[in-house]
XYZ file of C-alpha atoms in Angstrom:
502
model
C 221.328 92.090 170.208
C 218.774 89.073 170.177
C 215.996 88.677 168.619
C 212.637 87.619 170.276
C 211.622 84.009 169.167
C 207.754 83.586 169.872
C 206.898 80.475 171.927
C 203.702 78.983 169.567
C 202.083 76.206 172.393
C 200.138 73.846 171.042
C 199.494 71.193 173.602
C 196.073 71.685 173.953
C 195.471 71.285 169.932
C 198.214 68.642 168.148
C 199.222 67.495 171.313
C 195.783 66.385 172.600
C 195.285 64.046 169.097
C 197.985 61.419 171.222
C 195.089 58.517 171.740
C 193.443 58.480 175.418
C 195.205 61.793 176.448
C 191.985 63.488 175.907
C 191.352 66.679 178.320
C 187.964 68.126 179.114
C 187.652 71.633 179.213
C 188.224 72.327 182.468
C 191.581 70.844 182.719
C 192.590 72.524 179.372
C 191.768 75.386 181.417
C 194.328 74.040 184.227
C 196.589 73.734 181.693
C 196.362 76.765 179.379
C 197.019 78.804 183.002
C 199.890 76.888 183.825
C 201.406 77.577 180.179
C 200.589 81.627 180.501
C 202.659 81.267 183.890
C 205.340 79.783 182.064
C 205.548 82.264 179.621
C 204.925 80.982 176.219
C 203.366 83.544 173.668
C 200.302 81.761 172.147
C 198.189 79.327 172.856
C 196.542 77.148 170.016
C 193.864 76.250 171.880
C 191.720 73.868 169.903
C 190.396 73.019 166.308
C 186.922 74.621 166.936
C 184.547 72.558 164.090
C 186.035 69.685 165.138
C 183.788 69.040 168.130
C 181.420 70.804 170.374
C 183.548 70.427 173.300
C 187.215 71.736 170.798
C 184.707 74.608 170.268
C 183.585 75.320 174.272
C 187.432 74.785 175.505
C 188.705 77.588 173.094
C 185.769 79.833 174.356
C 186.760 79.348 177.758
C 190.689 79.221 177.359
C 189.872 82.792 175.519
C 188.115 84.388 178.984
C 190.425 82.492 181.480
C 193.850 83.717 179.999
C 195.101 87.517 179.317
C 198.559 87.685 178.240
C 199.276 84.632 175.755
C 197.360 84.844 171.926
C 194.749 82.636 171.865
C 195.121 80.369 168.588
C 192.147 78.383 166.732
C 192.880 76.087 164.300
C 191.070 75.956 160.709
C 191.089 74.372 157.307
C 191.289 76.723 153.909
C 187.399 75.926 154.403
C 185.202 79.362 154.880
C 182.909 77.597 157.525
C 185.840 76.832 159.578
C 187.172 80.531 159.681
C 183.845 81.211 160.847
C 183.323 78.823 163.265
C 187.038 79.969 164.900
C 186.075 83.026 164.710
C 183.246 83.033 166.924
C 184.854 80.517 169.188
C 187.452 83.469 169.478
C 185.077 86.201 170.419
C 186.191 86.363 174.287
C 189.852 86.544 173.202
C 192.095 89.336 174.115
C 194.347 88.853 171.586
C 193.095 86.096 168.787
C 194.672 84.344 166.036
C 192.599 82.146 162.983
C 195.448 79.630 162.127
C 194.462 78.467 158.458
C 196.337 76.271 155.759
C 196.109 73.913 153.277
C 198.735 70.832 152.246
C 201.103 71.747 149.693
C 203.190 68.761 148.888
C 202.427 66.637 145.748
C 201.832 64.104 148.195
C 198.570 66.144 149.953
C 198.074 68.057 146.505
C 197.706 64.733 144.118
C 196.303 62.192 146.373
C 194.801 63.950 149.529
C 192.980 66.925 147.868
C 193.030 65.180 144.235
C 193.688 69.208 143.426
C 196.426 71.308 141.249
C 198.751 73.331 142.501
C 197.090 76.589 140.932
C 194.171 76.184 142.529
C 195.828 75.014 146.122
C 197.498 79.137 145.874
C 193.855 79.907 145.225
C 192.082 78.372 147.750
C 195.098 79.479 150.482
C 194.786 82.742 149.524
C 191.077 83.242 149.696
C 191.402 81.845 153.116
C 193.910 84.405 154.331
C 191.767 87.154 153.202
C 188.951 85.521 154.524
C 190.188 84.940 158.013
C 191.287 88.976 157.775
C 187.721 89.648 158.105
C 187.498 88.522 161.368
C 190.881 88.612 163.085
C 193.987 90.784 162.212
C 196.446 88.162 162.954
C 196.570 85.250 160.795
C 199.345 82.737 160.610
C 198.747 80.202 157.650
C 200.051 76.594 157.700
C 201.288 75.026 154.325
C 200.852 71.093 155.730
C 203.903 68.560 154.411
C 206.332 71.721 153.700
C 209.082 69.440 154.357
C 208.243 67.193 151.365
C 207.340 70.187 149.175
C 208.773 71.139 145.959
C 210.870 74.416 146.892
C 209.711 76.583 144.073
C 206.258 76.484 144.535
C 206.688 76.722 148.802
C 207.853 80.056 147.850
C 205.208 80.802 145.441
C 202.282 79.884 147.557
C 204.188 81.552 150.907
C 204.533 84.912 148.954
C 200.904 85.070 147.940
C 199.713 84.691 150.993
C 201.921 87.352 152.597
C 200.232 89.307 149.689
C 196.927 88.401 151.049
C 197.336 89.754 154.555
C 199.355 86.266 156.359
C 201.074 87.576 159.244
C 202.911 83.941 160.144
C 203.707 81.951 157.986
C 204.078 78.242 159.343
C 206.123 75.558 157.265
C 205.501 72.540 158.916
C 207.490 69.156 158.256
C 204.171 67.293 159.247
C 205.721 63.605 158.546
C 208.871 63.845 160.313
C 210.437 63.628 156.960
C 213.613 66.332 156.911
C 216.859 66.261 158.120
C 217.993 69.296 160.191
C 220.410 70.696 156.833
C 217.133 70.201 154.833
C 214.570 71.616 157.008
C 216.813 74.934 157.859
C 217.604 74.749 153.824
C 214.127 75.275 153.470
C 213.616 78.280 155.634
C 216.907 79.880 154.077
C 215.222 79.315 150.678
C 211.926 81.015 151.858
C 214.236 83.808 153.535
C 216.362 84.459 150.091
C 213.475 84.071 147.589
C 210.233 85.042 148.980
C 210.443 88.895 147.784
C 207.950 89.387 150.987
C 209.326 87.939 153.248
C 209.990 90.226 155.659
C 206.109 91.116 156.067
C 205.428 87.950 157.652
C 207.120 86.082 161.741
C 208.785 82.380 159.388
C 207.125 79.493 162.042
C 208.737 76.177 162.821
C 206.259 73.358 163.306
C 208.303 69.827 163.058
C 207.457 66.186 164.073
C 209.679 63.652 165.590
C 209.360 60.718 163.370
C 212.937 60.252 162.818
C 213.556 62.208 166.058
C 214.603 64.553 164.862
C 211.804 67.195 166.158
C 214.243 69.345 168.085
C 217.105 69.706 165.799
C 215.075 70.414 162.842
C 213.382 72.854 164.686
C 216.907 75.357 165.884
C 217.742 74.426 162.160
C 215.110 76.593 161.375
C 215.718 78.999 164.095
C 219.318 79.517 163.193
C 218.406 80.010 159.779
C 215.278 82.925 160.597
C 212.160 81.203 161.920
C 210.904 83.209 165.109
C 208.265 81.096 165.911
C 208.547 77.404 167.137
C 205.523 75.169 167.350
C 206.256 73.058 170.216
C 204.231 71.098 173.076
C 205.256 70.356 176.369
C 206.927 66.622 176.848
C 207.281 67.035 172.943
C 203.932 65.062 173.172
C 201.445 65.129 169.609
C 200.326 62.608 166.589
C 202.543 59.612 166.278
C 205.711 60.002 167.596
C 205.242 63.403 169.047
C 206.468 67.079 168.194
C 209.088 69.278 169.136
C 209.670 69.409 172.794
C 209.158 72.937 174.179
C 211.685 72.683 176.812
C 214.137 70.867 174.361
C 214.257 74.170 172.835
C 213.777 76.420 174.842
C 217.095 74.913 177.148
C 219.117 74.400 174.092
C 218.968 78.167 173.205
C 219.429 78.990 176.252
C 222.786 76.854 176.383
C 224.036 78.094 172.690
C 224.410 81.765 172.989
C 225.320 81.993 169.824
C 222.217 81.201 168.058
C 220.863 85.313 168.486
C 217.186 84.754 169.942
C 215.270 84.824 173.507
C 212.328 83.747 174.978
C 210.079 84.588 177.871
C 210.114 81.395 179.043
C 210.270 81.275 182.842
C 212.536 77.998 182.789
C 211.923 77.379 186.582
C 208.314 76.407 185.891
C 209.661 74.158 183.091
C 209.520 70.816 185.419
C 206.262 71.784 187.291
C 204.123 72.151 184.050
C 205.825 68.742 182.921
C 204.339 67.060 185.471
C 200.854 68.314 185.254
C 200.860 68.163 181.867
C 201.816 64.808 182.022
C 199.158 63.590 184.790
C 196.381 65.406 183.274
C 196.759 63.876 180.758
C 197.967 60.125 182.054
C 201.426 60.220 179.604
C 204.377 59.210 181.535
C 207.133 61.128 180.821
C 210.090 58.445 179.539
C 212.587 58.053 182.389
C 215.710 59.203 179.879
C 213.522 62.403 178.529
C 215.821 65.643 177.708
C 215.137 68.253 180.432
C 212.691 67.071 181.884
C 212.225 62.805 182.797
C 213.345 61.563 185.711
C 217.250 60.250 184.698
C 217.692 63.813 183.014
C 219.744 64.531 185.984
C 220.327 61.214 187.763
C 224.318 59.648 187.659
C 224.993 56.245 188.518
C 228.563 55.738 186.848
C 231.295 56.526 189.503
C 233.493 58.366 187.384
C 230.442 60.799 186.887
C 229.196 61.015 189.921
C 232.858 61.841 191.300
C 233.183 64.625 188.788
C 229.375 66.300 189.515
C 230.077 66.121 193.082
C 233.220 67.659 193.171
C 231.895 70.534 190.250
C 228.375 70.023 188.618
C 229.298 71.287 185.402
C 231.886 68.089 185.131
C 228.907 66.684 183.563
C 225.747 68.709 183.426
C 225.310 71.322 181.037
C 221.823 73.224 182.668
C 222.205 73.801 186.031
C 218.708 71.298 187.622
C 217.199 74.557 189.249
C 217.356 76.373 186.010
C 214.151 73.829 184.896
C 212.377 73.376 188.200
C 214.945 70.193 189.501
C 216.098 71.055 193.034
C 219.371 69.091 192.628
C 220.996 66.239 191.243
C 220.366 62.812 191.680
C 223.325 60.264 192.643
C 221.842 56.957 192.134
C 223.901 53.789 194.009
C 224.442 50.871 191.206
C 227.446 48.880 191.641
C 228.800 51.311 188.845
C 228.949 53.814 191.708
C 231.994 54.963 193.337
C 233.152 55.903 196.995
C 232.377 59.411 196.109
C 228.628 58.756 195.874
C 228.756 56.045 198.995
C 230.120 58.757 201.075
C 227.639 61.555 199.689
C 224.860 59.136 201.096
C 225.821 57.940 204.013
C 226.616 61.622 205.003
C 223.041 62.194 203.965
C 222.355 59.639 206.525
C 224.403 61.095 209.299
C 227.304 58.686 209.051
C 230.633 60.269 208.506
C 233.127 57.450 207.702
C 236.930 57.429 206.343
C 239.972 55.957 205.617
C 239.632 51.730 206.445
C 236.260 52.027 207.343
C 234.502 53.121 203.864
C 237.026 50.904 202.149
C 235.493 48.108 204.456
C 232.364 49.246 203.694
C 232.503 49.917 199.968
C 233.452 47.136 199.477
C 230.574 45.237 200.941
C 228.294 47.322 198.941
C 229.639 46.665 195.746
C 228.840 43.118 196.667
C 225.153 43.709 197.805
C 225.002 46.186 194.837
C 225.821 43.620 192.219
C 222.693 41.849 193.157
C 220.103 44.576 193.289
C 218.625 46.897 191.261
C 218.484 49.837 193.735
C 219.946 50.083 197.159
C 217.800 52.045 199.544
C 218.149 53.266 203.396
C 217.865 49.471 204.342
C 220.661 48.138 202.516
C 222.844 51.495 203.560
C 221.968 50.965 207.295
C 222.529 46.813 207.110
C 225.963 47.776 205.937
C 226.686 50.582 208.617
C 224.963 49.708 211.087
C 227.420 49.641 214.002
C 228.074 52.884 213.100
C 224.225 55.028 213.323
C 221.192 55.439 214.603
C 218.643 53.217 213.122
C 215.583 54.074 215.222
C 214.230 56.015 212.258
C 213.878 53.262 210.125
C 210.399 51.990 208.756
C 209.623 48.383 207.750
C 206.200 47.662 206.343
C 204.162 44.885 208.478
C 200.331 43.945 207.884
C 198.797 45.274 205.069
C 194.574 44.846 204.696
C 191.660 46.403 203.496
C 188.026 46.128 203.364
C 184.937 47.094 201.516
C 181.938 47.672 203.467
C 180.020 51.151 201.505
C 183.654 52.579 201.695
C 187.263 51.198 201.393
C 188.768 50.967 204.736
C 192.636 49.955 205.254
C 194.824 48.551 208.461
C 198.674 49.361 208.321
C 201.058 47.793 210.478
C 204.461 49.892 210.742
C 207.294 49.136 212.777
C 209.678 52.551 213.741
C 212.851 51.468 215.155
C 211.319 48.887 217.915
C 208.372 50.955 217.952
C 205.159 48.756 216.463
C 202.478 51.476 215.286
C 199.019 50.500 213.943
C 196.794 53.148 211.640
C 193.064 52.894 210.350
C 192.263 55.321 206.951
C 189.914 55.292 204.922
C 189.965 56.670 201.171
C 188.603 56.555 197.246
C 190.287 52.939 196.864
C 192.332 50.114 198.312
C 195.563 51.891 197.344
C 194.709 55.852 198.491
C 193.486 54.194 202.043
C 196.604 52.868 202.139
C 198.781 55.086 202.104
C 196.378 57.337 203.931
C 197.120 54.636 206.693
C 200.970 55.360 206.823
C 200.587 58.762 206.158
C 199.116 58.794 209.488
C 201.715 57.171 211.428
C 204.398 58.998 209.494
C 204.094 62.307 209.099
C 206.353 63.551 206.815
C 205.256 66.855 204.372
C 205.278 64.727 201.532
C 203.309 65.090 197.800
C 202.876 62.104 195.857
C 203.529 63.618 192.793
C 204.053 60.912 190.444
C 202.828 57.166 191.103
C 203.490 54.600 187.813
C 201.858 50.606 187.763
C 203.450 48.566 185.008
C 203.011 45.150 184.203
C 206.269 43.235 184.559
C 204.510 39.886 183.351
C 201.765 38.661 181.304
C 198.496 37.001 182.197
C 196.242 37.535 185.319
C 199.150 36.277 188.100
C 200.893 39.473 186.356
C 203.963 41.248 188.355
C 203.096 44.478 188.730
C 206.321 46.975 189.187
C 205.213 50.522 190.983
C 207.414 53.532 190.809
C 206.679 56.428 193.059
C 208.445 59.566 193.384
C 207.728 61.424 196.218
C 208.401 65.977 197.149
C 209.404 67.192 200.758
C 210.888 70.127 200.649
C 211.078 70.792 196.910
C 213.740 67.483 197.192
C 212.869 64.365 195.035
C 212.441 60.689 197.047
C 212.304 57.622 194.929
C 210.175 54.345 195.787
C 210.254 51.185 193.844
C 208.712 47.899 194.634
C 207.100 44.266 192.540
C 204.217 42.474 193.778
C 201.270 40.495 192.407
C 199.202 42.912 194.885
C 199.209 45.871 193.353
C 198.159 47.408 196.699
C 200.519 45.582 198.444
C 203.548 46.745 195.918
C 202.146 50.485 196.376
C 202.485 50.478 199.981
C 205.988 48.870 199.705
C 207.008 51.945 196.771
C 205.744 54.086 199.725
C 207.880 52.946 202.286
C 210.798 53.050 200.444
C 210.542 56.027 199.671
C 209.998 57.501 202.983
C 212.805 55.780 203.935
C 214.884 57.600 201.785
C 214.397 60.664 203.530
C 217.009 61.862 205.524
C 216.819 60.956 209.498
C 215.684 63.915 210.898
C 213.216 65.150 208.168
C 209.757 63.488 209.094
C 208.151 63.207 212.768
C 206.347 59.872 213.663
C 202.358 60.379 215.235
């Protein structure tokens, strides 16, 4: 039978220290809900002496959330047990979260200590925190470059002082997977006390190797992983939560469980991720946008014809409604056909060999082939009164942003007045009110293509209807101008009969 592994969360605390991805404390709040909907088990909700405002969000985490253990994070310092203490005071269920570095590294040169007094000063800190909270897990910072006797030494004693986690962190990124899960095996095999205290994973991705490191430890004891969502955190990040949680899921072998409600895996993602203005890399495990996206014909043959040809997590399992199957001139006549039926066109024999292999043509010369370039190549053979193409675009600033849109439907011209918060949001205001599509804008990216002020600007937008996923790209030196055009493509994207025009 499995064991439970406790999902330790702490977005809101190490993964907050990424520079600019600051929250204030109401969307911590936002956030801290969305992760007791997903299911994760505690909550390390801030580093109350930090900051006034670290203090206030875990106060307010503590009285908006019931089921998940609130967390505040200390130093082996007495004033910041107290100060976590009282930032705890609304919390259901609280946890003081205290430690000290124990590699010569932190214990020569950070601390200028000994390693004596290091045992000394953890263990008055566990028995300090005791007076306030029950549960205390205790952190012994750089584990991974520690020396292994004195790990155990240090871990033991503070069992012995009332720990009741004990968290072995490889702060630098430092081990490889055999050496991090040789580590927990030591602690399991030589720490008489073991058994007293829940062994917690807590593992950067310097080397990336965040994820692995962290099931090392699993399949070696730990039953707590310290993870954030996006694998977001100091430098290059820390162990991805839904890395984890999807890659015990797959391996049934390794003998745990979580209460993770995978579904909601993708939706937190994404707010995490805006909240916080951190795009999620396009090639991200789980959960960025090519996680589930095939191009390559032979693949996209093989996930048509029986998904697990190629994907290993079912999309839905994580949020994803399906699979993507992206045209590139890689693609084959398996994925032309799965889009033009999309489209409404049913074509065989001569006449998607004719038409393949025009597209392979048009497809070796651009990057992504849209509804346009689909319908220019078929269209003898649909309906193309559907089809939107972008005319004028303008906007003015007179007290508020107003914007003009020009759309032409088919042979249907169609003009649209909106106003909104800027240049681009009255745009697309404008076209959302000649279109009408149930469409949320859930992810909208600007980057710089060029350099200097005539810079290219390239905008990706990924648009919902009906829990599907629509894809607009478009370059301009008008950033407003490029938005719209992102916009547009996308819509057109949508299948024919999906979105009403006003």
């Amino acid at each position: 039978m499995s064991e439970k592994l406790w999902i330790f969360d702490t977005t809101l605390r190490d993964g907050e220290q990424v520079p600019g991805c600051q929250l204030n404390t109401q969307e911590k709040i936002v956030v801290a809900k969305a992760l007791e909907e997903l299911g994760v088990d505690i909550i390390e909700a801030g580093f109350p002496i930090s900051s006034p405002g670290d203090f206030n969000s875990v106060v307010e985490i503590s009285k908006a959330v019931s089921n998940p253990i609130i967390c505040a994070l200390s130093r082996a310092v007495e004033k910041d047990i107290e100060v976590a203490a009282q930032a705890l005071k609304f919390a259901k269920k609280g946890r003081i979260h205290t430690g000290i570095g124990v590699s010569p590294y932190h214990i020569q040169y950070k601390l200028r200590s000994t390693p004596d007094d290091i045992i000394r000063r953890g263990v008055a800190a566990v028995k300090y925190a005791k007076r306030f909270v029950e549960d205390v897990e205790f952190y012994a910072e750089d584990a991974g470059r520690s020396e292994p006797d004195f790990l155990c030494k240090i871990i033991e004693e503070v069992i012995k002082a009332g720990a009741t986690v004990v968290n072995i962190p490889d702060t630098t990124g430092y081990c490889l997977p055999e050496q991090y899960g040789g580590i927990v095996a030591n602690l399991k095999n030589n720490v008489p006390n073991i058994d007293k205290a829940i062994i917690s994973t807590h593992c950067h991705n310097d080397l990336g190797m965040a994820t692995a490191n962290t099931v090392a430890g699993v399949q070696q004891g730990a039953r707590q992983v310290e993870v954030t969502i996006n694998g977001i955190g100091e430098r290059a990040g820390n162990t991805s939560m839904e890395e984890v949680v999807m890659a015990i899921k797959c391996h049934q072998s390794i003998p745990v469980h979580t209460d993770i409600q995978t579904p909601r895996i993708y939706k937190t993602s994404r707010l995490v991720s805006k909240l916080m203005n951190m795009p999620v890399q396009p090639n991200k495990a789980i959960v960025g946008r090519n996680a589930f996206a095939h191009s390559s014909g032979i693949h996209q043959d093989g996930v048509l014809k029986h998904r697990e040809n190629y994907e290993i997590i079912d999309p839905k399992e994580v949020g994803v409604e399906e699979s993507s199957i992206v045209l590139t001139a890689r693609s084959g006549r398996a994925a032309l056909k799965h889009h033009l039926d999309a489209l409404g066109v049913e074509l065989e024999g001569d006449a998607l060999r004719e038409v393949y292999e025009a597209f392979l043509i048009l497809a070796d010369s651009k990057r992504d082939i849209g509804r346009k370039d689909l319908m220019g190549l078929v269209g003898k053979y649909m309906d193309e009164s559907n089809f939107i193409e972008l005319g004028e675009v303008s906007y003015s600033s007179n007290g508020e942003i107003q914007a003009k849109v020009s759309l032409t439907i088919g042979e249907e011209a169609h003009q649209a007045v909106s106003s909104g918060n800027g240049p681009v949001d009255a745009v697309l205001k404008a076209i959302e009110k000649i279109v009408k599509p149930q469409v949320d804008l859930e992810e909208f990216l600007i980057q710089a293509i060029t350099h200097g002020s005539d810079d290219v600007a390239k905008v990706h937008m990924r648009l919902i209807m009906g829990e599907k996923p629509y894809y607009g790209f478009s370059s301009n030196t008008d950033i407003v101008l490029a938005s719209a055009q992102a916009f547009v493509d996308a819509l057109n994207k949508i299948p024919v009969k999906e979105y009403t025009t006003a």
